[in-house]
Coordinates of C-alpha atoms in Angstrom, one line a residue:
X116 CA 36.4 94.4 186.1
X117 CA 35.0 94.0 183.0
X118 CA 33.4 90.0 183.2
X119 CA 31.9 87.8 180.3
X120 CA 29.3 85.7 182.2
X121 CA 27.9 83.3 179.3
X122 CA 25.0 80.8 180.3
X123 CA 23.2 84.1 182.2
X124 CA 19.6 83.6 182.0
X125 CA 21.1 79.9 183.4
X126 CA 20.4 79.2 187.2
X127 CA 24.3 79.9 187.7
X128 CA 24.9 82.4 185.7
X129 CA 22.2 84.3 186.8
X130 CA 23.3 84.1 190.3
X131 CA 27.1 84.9 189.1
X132 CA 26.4 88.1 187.1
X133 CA 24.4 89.5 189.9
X134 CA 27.0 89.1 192.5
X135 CA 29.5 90.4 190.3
X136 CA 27.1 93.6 189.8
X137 CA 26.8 93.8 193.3
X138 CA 30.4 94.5 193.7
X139 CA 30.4 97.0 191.3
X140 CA 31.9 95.0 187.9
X141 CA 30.6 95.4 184.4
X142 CA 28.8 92.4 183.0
X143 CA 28.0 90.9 179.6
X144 CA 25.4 88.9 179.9
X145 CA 25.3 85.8 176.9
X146 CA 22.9 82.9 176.7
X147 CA 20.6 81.5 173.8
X148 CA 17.6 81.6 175.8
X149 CA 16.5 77.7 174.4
X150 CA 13.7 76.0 175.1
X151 CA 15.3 72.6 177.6
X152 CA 13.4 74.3 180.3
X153 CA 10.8 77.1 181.0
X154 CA 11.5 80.0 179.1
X155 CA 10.1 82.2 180.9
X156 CA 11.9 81.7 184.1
X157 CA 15.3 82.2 182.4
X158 CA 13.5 85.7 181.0
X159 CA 12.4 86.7 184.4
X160 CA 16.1 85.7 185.6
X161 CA 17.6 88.1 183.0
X162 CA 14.5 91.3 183.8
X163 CA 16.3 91.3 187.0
X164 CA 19.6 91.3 185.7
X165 CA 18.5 93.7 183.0
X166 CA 17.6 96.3 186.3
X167 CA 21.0 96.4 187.5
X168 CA 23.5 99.1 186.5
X169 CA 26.2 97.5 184.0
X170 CA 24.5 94.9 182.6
X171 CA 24.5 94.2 179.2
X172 CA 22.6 91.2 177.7
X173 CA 23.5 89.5 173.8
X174 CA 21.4 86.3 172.5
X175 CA 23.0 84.0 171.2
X176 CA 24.5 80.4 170.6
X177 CA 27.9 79.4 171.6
X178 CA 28.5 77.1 168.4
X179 CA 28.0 80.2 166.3
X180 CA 31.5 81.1 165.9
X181 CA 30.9 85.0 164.3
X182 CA 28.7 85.3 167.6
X183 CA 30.9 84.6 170.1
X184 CA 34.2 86.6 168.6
X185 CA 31.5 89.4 168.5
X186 CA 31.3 89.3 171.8
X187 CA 35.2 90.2 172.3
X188 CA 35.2 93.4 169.6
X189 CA 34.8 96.0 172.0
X190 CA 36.7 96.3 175.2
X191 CA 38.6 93.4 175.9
X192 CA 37.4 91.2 179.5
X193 CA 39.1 91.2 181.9
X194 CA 37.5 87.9 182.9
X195 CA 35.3 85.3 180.9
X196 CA 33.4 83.2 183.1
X197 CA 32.4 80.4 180.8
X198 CA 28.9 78.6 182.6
X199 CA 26.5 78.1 179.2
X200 CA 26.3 74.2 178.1
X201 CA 23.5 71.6 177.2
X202 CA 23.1 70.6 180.8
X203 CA 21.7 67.0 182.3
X204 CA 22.8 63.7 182.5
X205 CA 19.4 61.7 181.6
X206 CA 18.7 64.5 178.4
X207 CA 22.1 63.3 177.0
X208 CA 20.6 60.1 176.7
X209 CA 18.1 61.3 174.5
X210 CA 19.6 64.5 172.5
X211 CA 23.1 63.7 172.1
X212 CA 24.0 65.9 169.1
X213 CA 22.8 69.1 170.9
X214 CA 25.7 68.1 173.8
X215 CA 28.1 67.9 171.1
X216 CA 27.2 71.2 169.4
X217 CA 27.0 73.3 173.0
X218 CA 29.3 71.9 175.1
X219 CA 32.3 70.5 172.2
X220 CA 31.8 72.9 169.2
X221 CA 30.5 75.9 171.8
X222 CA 33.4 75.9 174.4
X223 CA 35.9 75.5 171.2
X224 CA 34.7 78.8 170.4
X225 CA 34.7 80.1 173.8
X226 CA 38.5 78.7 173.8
X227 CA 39.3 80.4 170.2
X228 CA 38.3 83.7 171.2
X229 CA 39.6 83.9 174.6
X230 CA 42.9 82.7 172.9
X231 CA 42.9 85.5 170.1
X232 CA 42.0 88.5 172.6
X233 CA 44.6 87.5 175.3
X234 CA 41.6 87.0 177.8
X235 CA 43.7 87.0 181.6
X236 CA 41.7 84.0 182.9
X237 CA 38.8 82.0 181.6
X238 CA 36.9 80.2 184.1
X239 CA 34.4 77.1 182.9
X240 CA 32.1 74.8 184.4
X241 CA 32.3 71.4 184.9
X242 CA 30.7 69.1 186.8
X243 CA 31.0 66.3 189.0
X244 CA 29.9 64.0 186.6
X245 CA 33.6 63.1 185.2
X246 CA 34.2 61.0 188.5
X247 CA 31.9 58.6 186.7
X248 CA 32.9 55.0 187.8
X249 CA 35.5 56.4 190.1
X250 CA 34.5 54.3 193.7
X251 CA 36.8 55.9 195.6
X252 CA 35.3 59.0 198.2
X253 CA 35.3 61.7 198.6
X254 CA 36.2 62.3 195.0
X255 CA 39.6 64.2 194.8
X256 CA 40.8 66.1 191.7
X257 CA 44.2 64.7 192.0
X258 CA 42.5 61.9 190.9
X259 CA 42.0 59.7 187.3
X260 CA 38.6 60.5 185.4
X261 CA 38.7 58.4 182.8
X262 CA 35.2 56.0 182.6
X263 CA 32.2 58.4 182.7
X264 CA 29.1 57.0 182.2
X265 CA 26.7 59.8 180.4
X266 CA 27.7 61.6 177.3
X267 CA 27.2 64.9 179.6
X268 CA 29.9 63.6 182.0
X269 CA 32.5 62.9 178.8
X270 CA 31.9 66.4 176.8
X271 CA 32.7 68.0 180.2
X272 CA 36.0 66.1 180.7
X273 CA 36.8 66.6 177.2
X274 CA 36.4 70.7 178.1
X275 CA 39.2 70.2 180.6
X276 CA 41.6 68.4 178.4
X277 CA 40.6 70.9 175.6
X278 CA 41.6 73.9 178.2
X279 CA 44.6 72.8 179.5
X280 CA 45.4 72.4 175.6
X281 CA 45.3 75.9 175.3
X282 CA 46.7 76.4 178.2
X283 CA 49.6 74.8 177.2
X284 CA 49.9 76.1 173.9
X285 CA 48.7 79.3 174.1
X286 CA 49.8 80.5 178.0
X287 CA 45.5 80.8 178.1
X288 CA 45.3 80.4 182.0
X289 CA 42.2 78.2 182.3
X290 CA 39.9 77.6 185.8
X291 CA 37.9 74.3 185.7
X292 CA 35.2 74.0 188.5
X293 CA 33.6 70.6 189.2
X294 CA 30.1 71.6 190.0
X295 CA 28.6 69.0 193.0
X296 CA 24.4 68.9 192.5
X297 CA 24.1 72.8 192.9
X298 CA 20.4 74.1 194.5
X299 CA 18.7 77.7 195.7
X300 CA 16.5 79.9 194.6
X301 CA 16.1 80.0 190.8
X302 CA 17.1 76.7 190.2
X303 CA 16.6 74.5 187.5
X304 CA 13.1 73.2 186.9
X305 CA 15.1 69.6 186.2
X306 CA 16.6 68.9 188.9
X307 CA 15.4 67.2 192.0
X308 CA 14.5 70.1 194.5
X309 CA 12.0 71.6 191.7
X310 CA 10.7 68.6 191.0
X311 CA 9.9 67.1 194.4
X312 CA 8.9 70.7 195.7
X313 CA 6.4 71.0 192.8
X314 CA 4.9 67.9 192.5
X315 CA 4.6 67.8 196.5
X316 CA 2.9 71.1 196.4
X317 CA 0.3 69.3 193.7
X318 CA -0.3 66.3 196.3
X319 CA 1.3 63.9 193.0
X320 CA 3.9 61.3 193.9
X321 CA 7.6 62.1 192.9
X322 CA 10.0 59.4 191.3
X323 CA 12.6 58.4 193.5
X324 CA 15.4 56.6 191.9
X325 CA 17.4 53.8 193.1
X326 CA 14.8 53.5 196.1
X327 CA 16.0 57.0 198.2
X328 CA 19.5 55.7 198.3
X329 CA 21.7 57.7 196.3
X330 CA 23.9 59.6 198.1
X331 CA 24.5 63.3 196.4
X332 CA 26.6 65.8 197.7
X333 CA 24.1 69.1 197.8
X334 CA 25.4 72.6 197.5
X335 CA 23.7 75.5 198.0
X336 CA 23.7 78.6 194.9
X337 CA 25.6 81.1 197.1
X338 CA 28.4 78.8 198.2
X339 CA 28.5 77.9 194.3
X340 CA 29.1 81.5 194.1
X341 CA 31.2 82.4 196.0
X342 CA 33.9 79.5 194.5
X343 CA 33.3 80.8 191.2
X344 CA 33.5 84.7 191.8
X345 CA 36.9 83.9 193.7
X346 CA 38.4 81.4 191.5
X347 CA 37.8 83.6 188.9
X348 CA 39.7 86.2 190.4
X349 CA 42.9 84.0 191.0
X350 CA 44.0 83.9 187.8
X351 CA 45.5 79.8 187.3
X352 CA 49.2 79.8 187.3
X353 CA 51.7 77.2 186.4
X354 CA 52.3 74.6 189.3
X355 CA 56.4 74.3 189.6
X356 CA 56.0 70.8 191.4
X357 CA 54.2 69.2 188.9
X358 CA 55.8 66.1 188.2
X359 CA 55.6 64.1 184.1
X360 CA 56.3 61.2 185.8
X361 CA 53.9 61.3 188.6
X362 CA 51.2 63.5 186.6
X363 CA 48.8 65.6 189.1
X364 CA 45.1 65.6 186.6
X365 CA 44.4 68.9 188.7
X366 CA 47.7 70.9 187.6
X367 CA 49.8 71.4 184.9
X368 CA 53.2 73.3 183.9
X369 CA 50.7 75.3 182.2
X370 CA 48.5 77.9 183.5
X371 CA 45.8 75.1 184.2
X372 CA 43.9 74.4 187.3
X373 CA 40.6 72.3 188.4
X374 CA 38.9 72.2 191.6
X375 CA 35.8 70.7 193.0
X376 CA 32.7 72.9 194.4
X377 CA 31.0 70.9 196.5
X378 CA 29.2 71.0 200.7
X379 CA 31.5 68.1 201.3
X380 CA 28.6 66.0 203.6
X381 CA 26.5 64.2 200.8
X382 CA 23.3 62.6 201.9
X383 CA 21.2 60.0 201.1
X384 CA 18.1 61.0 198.5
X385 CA 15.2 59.7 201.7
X386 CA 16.8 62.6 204.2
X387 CA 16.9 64.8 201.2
X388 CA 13.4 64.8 200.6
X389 CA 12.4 64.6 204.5
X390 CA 13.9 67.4 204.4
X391 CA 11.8 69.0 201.7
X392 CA 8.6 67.5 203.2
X393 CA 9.3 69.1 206.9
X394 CA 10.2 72.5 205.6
X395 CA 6.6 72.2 203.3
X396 CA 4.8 70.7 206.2
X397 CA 3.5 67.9 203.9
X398 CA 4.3 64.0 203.1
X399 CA 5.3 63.1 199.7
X400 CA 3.5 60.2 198.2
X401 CA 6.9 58.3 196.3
X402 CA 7.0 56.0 193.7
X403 CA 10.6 54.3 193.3
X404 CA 12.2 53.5 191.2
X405 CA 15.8 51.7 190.1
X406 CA 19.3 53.2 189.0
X407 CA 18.5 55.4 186.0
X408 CA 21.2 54.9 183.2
X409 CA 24.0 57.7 183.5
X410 CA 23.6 58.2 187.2
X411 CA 25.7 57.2 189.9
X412 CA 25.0 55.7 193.5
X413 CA 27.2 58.7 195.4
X414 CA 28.7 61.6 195.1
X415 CA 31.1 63.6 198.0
X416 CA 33.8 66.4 196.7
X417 CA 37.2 66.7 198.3
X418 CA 37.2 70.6 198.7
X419 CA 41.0 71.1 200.2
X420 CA 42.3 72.1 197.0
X421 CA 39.7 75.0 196.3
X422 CA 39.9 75.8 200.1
X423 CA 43.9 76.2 199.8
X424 CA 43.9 78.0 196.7
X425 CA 41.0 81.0 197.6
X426 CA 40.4 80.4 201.6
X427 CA 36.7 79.3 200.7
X428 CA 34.7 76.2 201.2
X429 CA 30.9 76.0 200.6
X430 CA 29.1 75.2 204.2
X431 CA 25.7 76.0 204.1
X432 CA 23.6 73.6 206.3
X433 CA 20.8 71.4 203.5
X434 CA 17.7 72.7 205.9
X435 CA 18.9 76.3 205.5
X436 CA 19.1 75.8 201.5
X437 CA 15.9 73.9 201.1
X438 CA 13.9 76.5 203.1
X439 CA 15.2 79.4 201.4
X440 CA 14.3 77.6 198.0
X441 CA 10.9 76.8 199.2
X442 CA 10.2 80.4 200.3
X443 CA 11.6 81.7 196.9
X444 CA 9.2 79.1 194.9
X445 CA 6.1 79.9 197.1
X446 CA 7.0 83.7 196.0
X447 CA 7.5 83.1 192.6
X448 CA 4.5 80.3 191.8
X449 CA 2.1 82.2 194.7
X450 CA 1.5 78.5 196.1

């Protein structure tokens, strides 16, 4: 197929396009390249994307409108696969108008032109983060998700009522994946895994919030995969149950459909980073810390849905995932 993968020099859509090339499908590679984190690990992601027969890579920002329908002049996709967005709970805090510009004004965009060209199926990320106060676990997507608590967390529930919109309106069959604290190789220098790992490495102490107990549900990058590769290729249909009076969040008359990706078995932040210490064969020093605004205490997906709908649910074991990162960051740092 022919597949636009925008947010590729991202940690996902890096790992997307390449298992799409694998397979044998054409790629078109968009991403702004900015400057929220290292630049020069989303280059090196995109030189080894860049090796790979049928890649094709454009620069460029999803709120630039002439950019984006660019993208869908030549021969129409046969899939967009829509990952690029101003990523991060805490950063929402303290650049709010970039969230609104990438992930409101950018997926509009994304929404326009897959509308205009007739795209099959558009699949988008979104991310745990709508559950928000929701108490109730593991978090199902038949469930309300109506009191986030970041900014992050409400642009990415306003990109699911803004697809099934189009959905509705325009027969756009639209794919929403709930993204649950995703790790591996060529992750994001942000998150929790790259920080502990490097700061460990450095013999500094590492900031652990709410005292090591958060709860996250951890998911490796190749189970992440896999759930977006094969919801992508089940194009979202109208469900013929759905019920006004009973409303199901996670289906529509429409072509409209969300799941959650997630390992299903969260664990508490303390094993998480015994974890990471075992597999380095060093003690971190930890400074902690209380509940950082925008974060919540726990998080555990309800994966039936995505397992019903493409036979997939992620399973790989945390201590297979963490070693595998650490190998891939003693590799790519030489520490």
């Amino acid at each position: 197929m022919n597949v636009l993968v925008t947010g590729a020099a991202g940690f996902i859509g890096f790992h997307v396009s390449r298992a799409l090339l694998e397979r044998g499908d054409t790629v078109t590679g968009f991403d702004c390249v900015n400057d929220y984190y290292d630049v020069g690990l989303k280059e090196a992601r995109l030189a080894l994307l860049r090796q790979m027969s049928g890649f094709t890579f454009v620069k460029g920002a999803l709120e630039d409108a002439a950019a984006v329908n660019a993208l869908f002049t030549d021969a129409p996709f046969d899939r967009v696969i829509h990952l690029a967005a101003q990523a991060g709970v805490r950063y929402s805090l303290k650049n709010p108008h970039a969230y609104l510009q990438s992930n409101l004004a950018g997926f509009l965009n994304i929404l326009e032109a897959c509308r205009h060209a007739r795209t099959p199926h558009l699949t988008y990320a979104s991310s745990s983060s709508v559950y928000g106060l929701n108490s109730q676990q593991p978090f199902s997507v038949h469930d309300n998700v109506d009191h986030p608590i970041s900014l992050y967390a409400a642009t990415k529930k306003a990109n699911e009522l803004m697809a099934h919109t189009y959905s509705h309106l325009y027969q756009l069959p639209t794919t929403g994946l709930r993204f649950f604290t995703v790790y591996g190789p060529w992750g994001r220098p942000d998150m929790a895994l790259f920080l502990f790992t490097k700061a460990i490495l450095a013999g500094k102490p590492i900031d652990v919030y709410n005292h090591g107990k958060m709860r996250r549900d951890f998911t490796y990058i190749d189970d992440i995969v896999q759930g977006v590769v094969r919801t992508s290729d089940q194009i979202a249909a109208p469900n013929p149950d759905w019920d006004a009076a009973r409303p199901d969040p996670s289906s529509s008359p429409a072509p409209y459909r969300l799941y959650n990706i997630g390992n299903n078995s969260p664990v508490e932040l303390d094993h998480f980073i015994a974890t990471i210490e075992a597999a380095l064969g060093r003690t971190a020093t930890r400074n902690h810390l209380p509940m950082q605004p925008g974060d919540v205490p726990a998080t555990c997906a309800d994966v039936d849905a995505l397992q019903r709908a493409v036979g997939f649910a992620p399973a790989t074991p945390l201590e297979t995932g963490i070693a595998r990162f650490i190998e891939w960051y003693r590799d790519y740092y030489k520490v």
